[in-house]
């Protein structure tokens, strides 16, 4: 595993000076205290390369051994080429191919299960899966409804074949529902409404979110798949050592844990320090749990779940090796 966190911190107190908000509102409604912001001019690949390099160093694997690179992101450096191409070049992963995967805040979970299936196919031995987003570049810092919620970061994992039966990525449930599009999207800059002076002036290149509506879908969607993945595999909340939910709102996380029958001491939470980093939330939590806290032992069950723009949502069950 590897991660990259920009140095610069944007605290709730800083935001109080920018929009009509309070530290108290942000903390009680979301659980966020501060978030990180990447220096201007540095794109998604800057963070993704650094997270991936740490990941390879920890694994003792050379970039030249990597077979494929998947980057979950909604903030690529540019529409094309993909961020995966820039990461391939930056790492010097000469034999790798790869692609970006766009699934909003479910970007890491969808990328992880895609990478796992590539490994399972028997065709690949080393797949780099990265979740990276520079949300500060698509956030309107005059809109208090959204600017308090997001931050920048990247996380990476290296997937390899598991030699033992019934370990590793065991199962997943994933869904999309495009009827969610009106509630969370970016209005312009794509092929339907290309960038123009008008779209820039109308501030249409920023995240648009109807928070309350998304909140309701997120609680139901994320909890449903998290409960179902356990039932499907004959497990209960008490069997789960760690639950890593997407970090969008502490209240969503708590509601989800409750439906799973999990005490909060088995739920990884870092939203207070990094806010919602979109595709990076889950690998950041995984890094803290595994690299910093050594919280997973062989045989432990780990559930990771996400919900995001699309709508997209999913849950993945892992037995730690
Ligand atoms: O990760 C992708 C998926 N996204 C999510 O999962 C996000 C889901 N949504 C949420 O987390 C929450 O809906 C929010 C945190 C975005 C908002 O919390 P809420 O409890 O749903 O608040 P609200 O949108 O209903 O707003 C309540 C009030 C409103 O004022 P009025 O209309 O009641 O007078 C807002 O204008 O809070 C106001 N408000 C704020 N006040 C101070 C909204 N943002 C702020 C703010 N500071 N930053």
CSV table of C-alpha atoms and ligand atoms in Angstrom, one decimal:
chain,number,residue,atom,x,y,z
A,1,UNK,CA,0.0,0.0,0.0
A,2,UNK,CA,1.0,3.6,-0.5
A,3,UNK,CA,-0.6,7.0,-0.2
A,4,UNK,CA,0.0,10.6,-0.9
A,5,UNK,CA,-1.3,13.5,1.1
A,6,UNK,CA,-0.7,17.1,0.1
A,7,UNK,CA,1.1,19.2,2.7
A,8,UNK,CA,-1.3,22.1,2.7
A,9,UNK,CA,-4.2,21.9,5.2
A,10,UNK,CA,-7.5,23.8,4.8
A,11,UNK,CA,-9.2,23.9,8.2
A,12,UNK,CA,-12.8,24.6,9.1
A,13,UNK,CA,-11.5,27.9,10.6
A,14,UNK,CA,-10.0,28.8,7.2
A,15,UNK,CA,-13.4,28.1,5.5
A,16,UNK,CA,-15.2,30.3,8.1
A,17,UNK,CA,-13.2,33.2,6.5
A,18,UNK,CA,-14.2,32.2,2.9
A,19,UNK,CA,-17.9,31.4,3.1
A,20,UNK,CA,-20.8,31.8,5.6
A,21,UNK,CA,-20.2,28.6,7.6
A,22,UNK,CA,-18.9,27.6,11.1
A,23,UNK,CA,-16.6,25.0,12.4
A,24,UNK,CA,-19.5,23.8,14.6
A,25,UNK,CA,-21.8,23.3,11.6
A,26,UNK,CA,-19.2,21.4,9.6
A,27,UNK,CA,-18.2,19.1,12.5
A,28,UNK,CA,-21.7,18.2,13.6
A,29,UNK,CA,-23.2,17.8,10.1
A,30,UNK,CA,-20.2,16.0,8.5
A,31,UNK,CA,-17.5,15.0,11.0
A,32,UNK,CA,-14.9,17.0,9.1
A,33,UNK,CA,-12.3,19.2,10.8
A,34,UNK,CA,-9.8,19.8,8.0
A,35,UNK,CA,-8.8,18.6,4.5
A,36,UNK,CA,-5.7,18.7,2.3
A,37,UNK,CA,-5.3,20.7,-0.8
A,38,UNK,CA,-2.8,20.1,-3.6
A,39,UNK,CA,-0.6,22.9,-4.9
A,40,UNK,CA,-2.1,24.5,-8.1
A,41,UNK,CA,-0.6,23.2,-11.3
A,42,UNK,CA,-0.1,19.7,-10.0
A,43,UNK,CA,-2.6,17.2,-11.4
A,44,UNK,CA,-4.0,13.9,-10.3
A,45,UNK,CA,-1.0,12.0,-11.7
A,46,UNK,CA,1.4,13.9,-9.4
A,47,UNK,CA,-0.3,12.4,-6.4
A,48,UNK,CA,-1.1,9.0,-8.0
A,49,UNK,CA,2.6,8.4,-9.0
A,50,UNK,CA,3.8,9.2,-5.5
A,51,UNK,CA,1.2,6.9,-3.8
A,52,UNK,CA,2.0,4.1,-6.3
A,53,UNK,CA,5.8,4.5,-5.9
A,54,UNK,CA,5.5,4.1,-2.1
A,55,UNK,CA,3.3,1.1,-2.7
A,56,UNK,CA,5.9,-0.5,-5.0
A,57,UNK,CA,8.7,0.3,-2.5
A,58,UNK,CA,6.8,-1.3,0.4
A,59,UNK,CA,6.1,-4.4,-1.7
A,60,UNK,CA,9.7,-4.6,-2.9
A,61,UNK,CA,8.4,-4.7,-6.5
A,62,UNK,CA,10.1,-2.9,-9.4
A,63,UNK,CA,7.9,-0.7,-11.6
A,64,UNK,CA,9.1,-2.8,-14.6
A,65,UNK,CA,7.2,-5.8,-13.1
A,66,UNK,CA,3.8,-4.2,-13.1
A,67,UNK,CA,1.4,-5.7,-15.6
A,68,UNK,CA,-1.5,-3.2,-15.4
A,69,UNK,CA,-2.5,0.1,-13.8
A,70,UNK,CA,-6.0,1.2,-13.0
A,71,UNK,CA,-6.7,4.7,-11.8
A,72,UNK,CA,-10.1,5.4,-10.2
A,73,UNK,CA,-10.6,9.2,-10.5
A,74,UNK,CA,-13.1,11.9,-11.6
A,75,UNK,CA,-10.3,14.5,-11.7
A,76,UNK,CA,-7.9,13.2,-14.3
A,77,UNK,CA,-5.0,15.5,-15.4
A,78,UNK,CA,-6.9,15.9,-18.7
A,79,UNK,CA,-9.6,14.1,-20.6
A,80,UNK,CA,-7.0,12.2,-22.6
A,81,UNK,CA,-4.6,10.6,-22.4
A,82,UNK,CA,-5.7,8.8,-19.3
A,83,UNK,CA,-4.0,9.4,-15.9
A,84,UNK,CA,-3.0,5.7,-16.0
A,85,UNK,CA,-0.8,6.5,-19.0
A,86,UNK,CA,0.9,9.4,-17.1
A,87,UNK,CA,1.4,7.1,-14.1
A,88,UNK,CA,2.9,4.4,-16.3
A,89,UNK,CA,5.4,7.0,-17.6
A,90,UNK,CA,6.1,8.5,-14.2
A,91,UNK,CA,6.8,5.1,-12.6
A,92,UNK,CA,8.7,3.8,-15.6
A,93,UNK,CA,6.4,0.8,-15.7
A,94,UNK,CA,7.5,-0.2,-19.1
A,95,UNK,CA,5.4,-3.3,-19.8
A,96,UNK,CA,2.2,-2.1,-18.1
A,97,UNK,CA,-1.0,-1.2,-19.8
A,98,UNK,CA,-3.9,0.6,-18.0
A,99,UNK,CA,-6.9,2.8,-17.9
A,100,UNK,CA,-8.8,5.2,-15.8
A,101,UNK,CA,-12.1,4.1,-14.2
A,102,UNK,CA,-14.8,6.7,-13.6
A,103,UNK,CA,-17.2,5.8,-10.8
A,104,UNK,CA,-17.2,8.8,-8.6
A,105,UNK,CA,-16.7,8.0,-5.0
A,106,UNK,CA,-17.0,4.2,-5.8
A,107,UNK,CA,-13.9,4.6,-8.0
A,108,UNK,CA,-11.6,2.7,-5.7
A,109,UNK,CA,-14.0,-0.2,-5.0
A,110,UNK,CA,-14.8,-0.7,-8.7
A,111,UNK,CA,-11.1,-0.5,-9.6
A,112,UNK,CA,-10.2,-2.9,-6.9
A,113,UNK,CA,-12.7,-5.6,-8.0
A,114,UNK,CA,-11.7,-5.0,-11.7
A,115,UNK,CA,-8.1,-5.5,-10.8
A,116,UNK,CA,-8.9,-8.6,-8.7
A,117,UNK,CA,-10.7,-10.2,-11.6
A,118,UNK,CA,-7.7,-9.5,-13.9
A,119,UNK,CA,-5.5,-11.3,-11.4
A,120,UNK,CA,-8.1,-14.1,-11.1
A,121,UNK,CA,-8.1,-14.6,-14.8
A,122,UNK,CA,-4.6,-15.9,-14.4
A,123,UNK,CA,-3.3,-13.5,-17.1
A,124,UNK,CA,-1.7,-11.0,-14.7
A,125,UNK,CA,0.5,-11.2,-11.6
A,126,UNK,CA,0.8,-7.5,-10.6
A,127,UNK,CA,-1.9,-5.0,-10.9
A,128,UNK,CA,-1.6,-1.5,-9.4
A,129,UNK,CA,-4.9,-0.1,-8.3
A,130,UNK,CA,-5.0,3.6,-7.5
A,131,UNK,CA,-7.7,5.9,-6.1
A,132,UNK,CA,-6.7,9.6,-6.6
A,133,UNK,CA,-8.7,12.8,-6.8
A,134,UNK,CA,-7.8,16.5,-6.8
A,135,UNK,CA,-11.3,17.7,-5.7
A,136,UNK,CA,-10.0,21.2,-5.0
A,137,UNK,CA,-9.8,21.8,-8.7
A,138,UNK,CA,-13.6,21.2,-9.3
A,139,UNK,CA,-14.9,22.7,-6.1
A,140,UNK,CA,-16.5,26.2,-6.0
A,141,UNK,CA,-15.0,27.8,-2.9
A,142,UNK,CA,-17.8,30.3,-2.9
A,143,UNK,CA,-20.5,27.6,-2.4
A,144,UNK,CA,-20.8,26.6,1.2
A,145,UNK,CA,-22.9,23.6,0.4
A,146,UNK,CA,-20.0,21.8,-1.3
A,147,UNK,CA,-16.7,23.5,-0.5
A,148,UNK,CA,-16.6,22.2,3.1
A,149,UNK,CA,-16.9,18.6,2.1
A,150,UNK,CA,-14.0,17.6,-0.1
A,151,UNK,CA,-10.2,17.2,-0.1
A,152,UNK,CA,-7.3,16.0,-2.2
A,153,UNK,CA,-5.4,12.7,-1.8
A,154,UNK,CA,-4.3,9.5,-3.5
A,155,UNK,CA,-3.9,5.9,-2.3
A,156,UNK,CA,-2.6,2.8,-4.0
A,157,UNK,CA,-2.6,-0.9,-3.6
A,158,UNK,CA,-0.7,-3.7,-5.5
A,159,UNK,CA,-2.7,-6.8,-6.2
A,160,UNK,CA,-1.0,-10.1,-6.6
A,161,UNK,CA,-2.3,-13.7,-6.9
A,162,UNK,CA,-3.2,-15.4,-3.6
A,163,UNK,CA,-1.8,-19.0,-3.4
A,164,UNK,CA,-4.2,-20.1,-0.6
A,165,UNK,CA,-7.9,-21.0,-1.1
A,166,UNK,CA,-10.5,-18.7,0.4
A,167,UNK,CA,-8.2,-15.7,1.0
A,168,UNK,CA,-8.0,-12.3,-0.6
A,169,UNK,CA,-10.9,-10.7,-2.5
A,170,UNK,CA,-13.7,-13.2,-1.9
A,171,UNK,CA,-16.8,-11.4,-3.2
A,172,UNK,CA,-18.3,-8.1,-4.2
A,173,UNK,CA,-21.7,-6.5,-5.0
A,174,UNK,CA,-21.7,-3.5,-7.2
A,175,UNK,CA,-24.5,-1.3,-8.7
A,176,UNK,CA,-25.1,1.8,-10.8
A,177,UNK,CA,-28.3,3.8,-11.1
A,178,UNK,CA,-28.1,6.6,-13.6
A,179,UNK,CA,-31.3,8.2,-12.3
A,180,UNK,CA,-29.0,9.7,-9.7
A,181,UNK,CA,-27.4,12.0,-12.3
A,182,UNK,CA,-29.4,15.1,-11.6
A,183,UNK,CA,-28.4,15.1,-7.9
A,184,UNK,CA,-24.6,14.9,-8.2
A,185,UNK,CA,-22.7,16.0,-11.3
A,186,UNK,CA,-20.6,18.6,-13.1
A,187,UNK,CA,-22.8,20.6,-15.5
A,188,UNK,CA,-20.3,21.6,-18.2
A,189,UNK,CA,-17.0,20.7,-19.7
A,190,UNK,CA,-18.1,17.4,-21.2
A,191,UNK,CA,-19.4,16.7,-24.7
A,192,UNK,CA,-23.0,17.6,-23.9
A,193,UNK,CA,-22.0,21.1,-22.8
A,194,UNK,CA,-18.4,21.9,-23.8
A,195,UNK,CA,-16.5,24.6,-22.0
A,196,UNK,CA,-17.3,28.1,-23.1
A,197,UNK,CA,-17.0,31.6,-21.7
A,198,UNK,CA,-20.7,31.3,-20.6
A,199,UNK,CA,-20.2,28.0,-18.8
A,200,UNK,CA,-17.2,29.4,-16.9
A,201,UNK,CA,-19.1,32.5,-16.0
A,202,UNK,CA,-22.1,30.4,-14.8
A,203,UNK,CA,-19.6,28.4,-12.6
A,204,UNK,CA,-20.6,25.2,-14.3
A,205,UNK,CA,-17.3,23.5,-14.0
A,206,UNK,CA,-17.7,22.7,-10.3
A,207,UNK,CA,-19.3,19.9,-8.4
A,208,UNK,CA,-23.1,20.3,-8.2
A,209,UNK,CA,-24.7,18.3,-5.4
A,210,UNK,CA,-28.2,18.2,-3.8
A,211,UNK,CA,-26.8,17.0,-0.5
A,212,UNK,CA,-29.9,15.9,1.3
A,213,UNK,CA,-31.1,13.8,-1.7
A,214,UNK,CA,-27.7,12.2,-2.0
A,215,UNK,CA,-27.5,11.6,1.7
A,216,UNK,CA,-30.7,9.5,1.7
A,217,UNK,CA,-29.6,7.3,-1.3
A,218,UNK,CA,-26.1,6.9,0.2
A,219,UNK,CA,-27.3,5.7,3.6
A,220,UNK,CA,-29.7,3.1,2.0
A,221,UNK,CA,-27.4,2.1,-0.9
A,222,UNK,CA,-24.2,1.6,1.1
A,223,UNK,CA,-25.9,-0.1,4.0
A,224,UNK,CA,-27.9,-2.5,1.7
A,225,UNK,CA,-24.8,-3.8,-0.1
A,226,UNK,CA,-22.8,-4.0,3.1
A,227,UNK,CA,-25.4,-6.1,4.8
A,228,UNK,CA,-26.1,-8.2,1.7
A,229,UNK,CA,-22.4,-9.1,1.2
A,230,UNK,CA,-22.3,-10.5,4.7
A,231,UNK,CA,-25.5,-12.5,4.3
A,232,UNK,CA,-24.4,-13.8,0.9
A,233,UNK,CA,-21.3,-15.2,2.5
A,234,UNK,CA,-22.8,-16.6,5.7
A,235,UNK,CA,-21.3,-13.9,7.9
A,236,UNK,CA,-22.6,-11.5,10.5
A,237,UNK,CA,-21.4,-8.1,11.8
A,238,UNK,CA,-19.6,-9.9,14.7
A,239,UNK,CA,-17.4,-11.7,12.1
A,240,UNK,CA,-16.1,-8.5,10.6
A,241,UNK,CA,-12.7,-7.3,12.0
A,242,UNK,CA,-12.8,-4.0,10.1
A,243,UNK,CA,-15.2,-2.1,8.0
A,244,UNK,CA,-13.9,0.6,5.7
A,245,UNK,CA,-16.6,2.8,4.4
A,246,UNK,CA,-16.3,5.7,1.9
A,247,UNK,CA,-15.8,8.9,3.9
A,248,UNK,CA,-18.5,11.3,2.8
A,249,UNK,CA,-20.2,12.0,6.0
A,250,UNK,CA,-19.8,10.6,9.5
A,251,UNK,CA,-23.6,10.3,9.9
A,252,UNK,CA,-23.7,8.0,6.8
A,253,UNK,CA,-20.9,5.9,8.2
A,254,UNK,CA,-22.6,5.5,11.6
A,255,UNK,CA,-25.9,4.6,10.0
A,256,UNK,CA,-24.3,2.0,7.8
A,257,UNK,CA,-22.3,0.4,10.7
A,258,UNK,CA,-25.5,0.3,12.8
A,259,UNK,CA,-27.3,-1.6,10.0
A,260,UNK,CA,-24.4,-4.1,9.8
A,261,UNK,CA,-24.5,-4.6,13.6
A,262,UNK,CA,-21.0,-3.2,14.0
A,263,UNK,CA,-19.6,-1.2,16.9
A,264,UNK,CA,-17.8,1.9,15.8
A,265,UNK,CA,-14.5,0.6,17.1
A,266,UNK,CA,-14.4,-1.7,14.2
A,267,UNK,CA,-15.0,1.0,11.6
A,268,UNK,CA,-12.1,3.0,10.1
A,269,UNK,CA,-12.8,6.7,10.2
A,270,UNK,CA,-10.5,9.5,9.1
A,271,UNK,CA,-13.0,12.0,7.6
A,272,UNK,CA,-12.1,14.4,10.4
A,273,UNK,CA,-8.6,14.9,8.9
A,274,UNK,CA,-9.0,14.4,5.2
A,275,UNK,CA,-12.7,15.0,4.4
A,276,UNK,CA,-14.2,13.4,1.3
A,277,UNK,CA,-11.3,12.6,-1.1
A,278,UNK,CA,-13.6,10.8,-3.5
A,279,UNK,CA,-11.7,7.7,-5.0
A,280,UNK,CA,-8.9,8.0,-2.3
A,281,UNK,CA,-11.0,7.7,0.9
A,282,UNK,CA,-10.9,3.9,1.1
A,283,UNK,CA,-7.2,3.3,0.3
A,284,UNK,CA,-6.3,6.1,2.8
A,285,UNK,CA,-8.2,4.3,5.5
A,286,UNK,CA,-6.7,1.0,4.5
A,287,UNK,CA,-3.2,2.4,4.7
A,288,UNK,CA,-3.9,3.7,8.2
A,289,UNK,CA,-5.4,0.4,9.4
A,290,UNK,CA,-2.7,-1.8,7.9
A,291,UNK,CA,0.6,0.1,7.6
A,292,UNK,CA,0.2,2.4,10.6
A,293,UNK,CA,-1.9,0.3,13.0
A,294,UNK,CA,-1.3,-3.3,11.9
A,295,UNK,CA,-5.0,-3.9,12.5
A,296,UNK,CA,-5.5,-6.8,10.2
A,297,UNK,CA,-4.2,-10.3,10.9
A,298,UNK,CA,-4.3,-13.4,8.6
A,299,UNK,CA,-7.9,-14.7,8.3
A,300,UNK,CA,-9.6,-11.4,9.4
A,301,UNK,CA,-12.6,-10.3,7.4
A,302,UNK,CA,-12.6,-6.8,5.9
A,303,UNK,CA,-15.5,-5.1,4.2
A,304,UNK,CA,-15.1,-2.0,2.1
A,305,UNK,CA,-18.1,-0.1,0.9
A,306,UNK,CA,-18.7,3.1,-1.2
A,307,UNK,CA,-21.4,5.3,-2.6
A,308,UNK,CA,-20.9,8.0,-5.2
A,309,UNK,CA,-22.0,10.0,-8.2
A,310,UNK,CA,-23.9,8.1,-10.8
A,311,UNK,CA,-25.3,6.8,-8.6
A,312,UNK,CA,-22.6,4.1,-8.1
A,313,UNK,CA,-22.2,1.9,-5.1
A,314,UNK,CA,-20.7,-1.3,-4.0
A,315,UNK,CA,-19.2,-3.5,-1.3
A,316,UNK,CA,-16.3,-5.8,-1.3
A,317,UNK,CA,-15.4,-8.6,1.1
A,318,UNK,CA,-11.8,-9.5,1.7
A,319,UNK,CA,-10.2,-12.2,3.9
A,320,UNK,CA,-6.8,-10.9,4.9
A,321,UNK,CA,-3.8,-12.9,4.0
B,1,LIG,O1,-19.4,11.2,-1.7
B,1,LIG,C1,-20.3,11.3,-2.7
B,1,LIG,C2,-21.7,11.3,-2.1
B,1,LIG,N1,-22.0,12.4,-1.3
B,1,LIG,C3,-22.5,12.3,-0.1
B,1,LIG,O2,-22.6,11.2,0.3
B,1,LIG,C4,-22.9,13.6,0.6
B,1,LIG,C5,-24.3,13.3,1.2
B,1,LIG,N2,-24.8,14.5,1.8
B,1,LIG,C6,-24.4,15.1,3.0
B,1,LIG,O3,-23.4,14.6,3.5
B,1,LIG,C7,-25.2,16.1,3.6
B,1,LIG,O4,-26.5,16.2,3.0
B,1,LIG,C8,-24.5,17.5,3.6
B,1,LIG,C9,-23.4,17.5,4.6
B,1,LIG,C10,-24.1,17.9,2.2
B,1,LIG,C11,-25.5,18.6,4.1
B,1,LIG,O5,-26.0,18.2,5.4
B,1,LIG,P1,-27.6,18.2,5.7
B,1,LIG,O6,-27.8,17.9,7.1
B,1,LIG,O7,-28.3,17.4,4.7
B,1,LIG,O8,-27.9,19.8,5.5
B,1,LIG,P2,-28.9,20.5,4.4
B,1,LIG,O9,-28.3,20.4,3.0
B,1,LIG,O10,-30.3,20.0,4.6
B,1,LIG,O11,-28.8,21.9,4.9
B,1,LIG,C12,-29.3,22.3,6.1
B,1,LIG,C13,-29.0,23.8,6.3
B,1,LIG,C14,-29.5,24.6,5.1
B,1,LIG,O12,-30.0,25.8,5.5
B,1,LIG,P3,-31.6,26.0,5.6
B,1,LIG,O13,-32.1,25.9,4.1
B,1,LIG,O14,-32.1,25.0,6.5
B,1,LIG,O15,-31.8,27.4,6.1
B,1,LIG,C15,-28.2,24.9,4.3
B,1,LIG,O16,-28.3,26.1,3.6
B,1,LIG,O17,-27.6,24.1,6.4
B,1,LIG,C16,-27.2,25.1,5.5
B,1,LIG,N3,-25.9,24.8,5.1
B,1,LIG,C17,-24.8,25.3,5.8
B,1,LIG,N4,-24.7,26.0,6.8
B,1,LIG,C18,-23.5,26.4,7.3
B,1,LIG,C19,-25.4,24.1,4.0
B,1,LIG,N5,-24.1,24.0,4.0
B,1,LIG,C20,-23.7,24.8,5.1
B,1,LIG,C21,-22.4,25.2,5.6
B,1,LIG,N6,-22.4,25.9,6.7
B,1,LIG,N7,-21.3,24.8,5.0
